[in-house]
Amino acid sequence: MSQTSRTRMLTAGVLIAVFGTGILVGLVVDAELGATPPTEVAETPDAPDEPREEATSERRYLYQQVGANESQLASIDSIIQEHRARRNAIDEELKRVEAEFQVDYRANLLNTREAIKSVLSADQAAEYQRLLEEWDARRQAERENGDEKD
């Protein structure tokens, strides 16, 4: 394989990784922004002439504020259960996709590093490997320190 072909393949791999990361970040942001079910509200504004409820009152759903009857409430509960089941399935799918992405991303990174080392002399490759190990150790330490801050 010529150098030009390798360069093109590496470029294509990097572009796929970048776009894949963008898609996953978009999915995570979307999931985070939509984390609260749309039928739920922590507190609703009271009318000026109504006394304000205590802050310790339990959370109320919007559908509870429209005077739904028992039959409607039973149907709504069923709908919410279906919503939660679908949301949980989507969450599981996202976890699976993220895990696959991490495996593919790591494999691509290691292949790229090996390809770079194949171009270098033995001394250069050894120095490059040493620098990679230092870089990886710093990144791992940053991840571990970041986890402790949370």
PDB file of C-alpha atoms in Angstrom, residues 12-96:
ATOM      1  CA  ALA A  12     -10.904   8.646   6.538  1.00  0.00           C
ATOM      2  CA  GLY A  13     -10.536   6.852   9.877  1.00  0.00           C
ATOM      3  CA  VAL A  14      -9.990  10.106  11.745  1.00  0.00           C
ATOM      4  CA  LEU A  15     -13.008  11.698  10.041  1.00  0.00           C
ATOM      5  CA  ILE A  16     -15.193   8.720  10.932  1.00  0.00           C
ATOM      6  CA  ALA A  17     -13.993   8.891  14.539  1.00  0.00           C
ATOM      7  CA  VAL A  18     -14.666  12.646  14.715  1.00  0.00           C
ATOM      8  CA  PHE A  19     -18.135  12.373  13.199  1.00  0.00           C
ATOM      9  CA  GLY A  20     -18.947   9.349  15.348  1.00  0.00           C
ATOM     10  CA  THR A  21     -17.881  11.255  18.444  1.00  0.00           C
ATOM     11  CA  GLY A  22     -20.046  14.181  17.389  1.00  0.00           C
ATOM     12  CA  ILE A  23     -23.046  11.939  16.978  1.00  0.00           C
ATOM     13  CA  LEU A  24     -22.534  10.333  20.372  1.00  0.00           C
ATOM     14  CA  VAL A  25     -22.023  13.689  22.071  1.00  0.00           C
ATOM     15  CA  GLY A  26     -25.217  14.910  20.417  1.00  0.00           C
ATOM     16  CA  LEU A  27     -27.110  11.877  21.683  1.00  0.00           C
ATOM     17  CA  VAL A  28     -25.756  12.346  25.207  1.00  0.00           C
ATOM     18  CA  VAL A  29     -26.574  16.059  25.239  1.00  0.00           C
ATOM     19  CA  ASP A  30     -30.044  15.327  23.902  1.00  0.00           C
ATOM     20  CA  ALA A  31     -30.551  12.680  26.577  1.00  0.00           C
ATOM     21  CA  GLU A  32     -29.289  15.042  29.291  1.00  0.00           C
ATOM     22  CA  LEU A  33     -31.499  17.913  28.176  1.00  0.00           C
ATOM     23  CA  GLY A  34     -34.512  15.632  28.040  1.00  0.00           C
ATOM     24  CA  ALA A  35     -33.713  13.788  31.280  1.00  0.00           C
ATOM     25  CA  THR A  36     -36.868  14.970  33.065  1.00  0.00           C
ATOM     26  CA  PRO A  37     -40.045  13.421  31.716  1.00  0.00           C
ATOM     27  CA  PRO A  38     -42.098  16.072  29.926  1.00  0.00           C
ATOM     28  CA  THR A  39     -45.153  15.315  32.064  1.00  0.00           C
ATOM     29  CA  GLU A  40     -43.377  16.171  35.292  1.00  0.00           C
ATOM     30  CA  VAL A  41     -42.800  19.518  36.931  1.00  0.00           C
ATOM     31  CA  ALA A  42     -41.061  20.192  40.238  1.00  0.00           C
ATOM     32  CA  GLU A  43     -43.148  23.202  41.134  1.00  0.00           C
ATOM     33  CA  THR A  44     -45.949  25.055  39.392  1.00  0.00           C
ATOM     34  CA  PRO A  45     -46.576  28.768  39.745  1.00  0.00           C
ATOM     35  CA  ASP A  46     -49.533  29.529  41.984  1.00  0.00           C
ATOM     36  CA  ALA A  47     -52.227  32.005  41.161  1.00  0.00           C
ATOM     37  CA  PRO A  48     -51.756  35.279  43.092  1.00  0.00           C
ATOM     38  CA  ASP A  49     -54.873  34.754  45.228  1.00  0.00           C
ATOM     39  CA  GLU A  50     -53.986  31.156  46.181  1.00  0.00           C
ATOM     40  CA  PRO A  51     -51.799  30.394  49.185  1.00  0.00           C
ATOM     41  CA  ARG A  52     -48.391  29.018  48.261  1.00  0.00           C
ATOM     42  CA  GLU A  53     -47.838  25.312  49.011  1.00  0.00           C
ATOM     43  CA  GLU A  54     -45.087  24.319  51.398  1.00  0.00           C
ATOM     44  CA  ALA A  55     -41.721  23.565  49.798  1.00  0.00           C
ATOM     45  CA  THR A  56     -41.911  20.074  51.286  1.00  0.00           C
ATOM     46  CA  SER A  57     -45.009  19.122  49.276  1.00  0.00           C
ATOM     47  CA  GLU A  58     -44.581  16.185  46.951  1.00  0.00           C
ATOM     48  CA  ARG A  59     -43.903  16.661  43.259  1.00  0.00           C
ATOM     49  CA  ARG A  60     -46.992  17.035  41.107  1.00  0.00           C
ATOM     50  CA  TYR A  61     -47.409  16.005  37.511  1.00  0.00           C
ATOM     51  CA  LEU A  62     -49.039  18.357  35.062  1.00  0.00           C
ATOM     52  CA  TYR A  63     -51.779  15.878  34.233  1.00  0.00           C
ATOM     53  CA  GLN A  64     -52.731  15.838  37.917  1.00  0.00           C
ATOM     54  CA  GLN A  65     -53.531  19.524  37.667  1.00  0.00           C
ATOM     55  CA  VAL A  66     -56.218  19.224  34.996  1.00  0.00           C
ATOM     56  CA  GLY A  67     -58.756  17.239  36.995  1.00  0.00           C
ATOM     57  CA  ALA A  68     -58.372  13.852  35.280  1.00  0.00           C
ATOM     58  CA  ASN A  69     -60.790  11.187  36.504  1.00  0.00           C
ATOM     59  CA  GLU A  70     -59.764   7.730  37.751  1.00  0.00           C
ATOM     60  CA  SER A  71     -60.150   6.097  34.348  1.00  0.00           C
ATOM     61  CA  GLN A  72     -58.012   8.785  32.718  1.00  0.00           C
ATOM     62  CA  LEU A  73     -55.398   8.502  35.477  1.00  0.00           C
ATOM     63  CA  ALA A  74     -55.201   4.735  34.944  1.00  0.00           C
ATOM     64  CA  SER A  75     -54.656   5.270  31.203  1.00  0.00           C
ATOM     65  CA  ILE A  76     -52.064   7.955  31.880  1.00  0.00           C
ATOM     66  CA  ASP A  77     -50.206   5.656  34.291  1.00  0.00           C
ATOM     67  CA  SER A  78     -50.108   2.999  31.577  1.00  0.00           C
ATOM     68  CA  ILE A  79     -48.746   5.542  29.089  1.00  0.00           C
ATOM     69  CA  ILE A  80     -46.061   6.628  31.554  1.00  0.00           C
ATOM     70  CA  GLN A  81     -45.025   3.019  32.180  1.00  0.00           C
ATOM     71  CA  GLU A  82     -44.644   2.503  28.421  1.00  0.00           C
ATOM     72  CA  HIS A  83     -42.650   5.745  28.193  1.00  0.00           C
ATOM     73  CA  ARG A  84     -40.282   4.613  30.951  1.00  0.00           C
ATOM     74  CA  ALA A  85     -39.822   1.191  29.357  1.00  0.00           C
ATOM     75  CA  ARG A  86     -38.994   2.780  25.972  1.00  0.00           C
ATOM     76  CA  ARG A  87     -36.672   5.302  27.627  1.00  0.00           C
ATOM     77  CA  ASN A  88     -34.873   2.514  29.500  1.00  0.00           C
ATOM     78  CA  ALA A  89     -34.475   0.557  26.249  1.00  0.00           C
ATOM     79  CA  ILE A  90     -33.033   3.651  24.568  1.00  0.00           C
ATOM     80  CA  ASP A  91     -30.645   4.170  27.489  1.00  0.00           C
ATOM     81  CA  GLU A  92     -29.457   0.563  27.214  1.00  0.00           C
ATOM     82  CA  GLU A  93     -28.954   0.932  23.456  1.00  0.00           C
ATOM     83  CA  LEU A  94     -26.940   4.097  24.027  1.00  0.00           C
ATOM     84  CA  LYS A  95     -24.725   2.290  26.545  1.00  0.00           C
ATOM     85  CA  ARG A  96     -24.162  -0.524  24.035  1.00  0.00           C
TER      86      ARG A  96
END
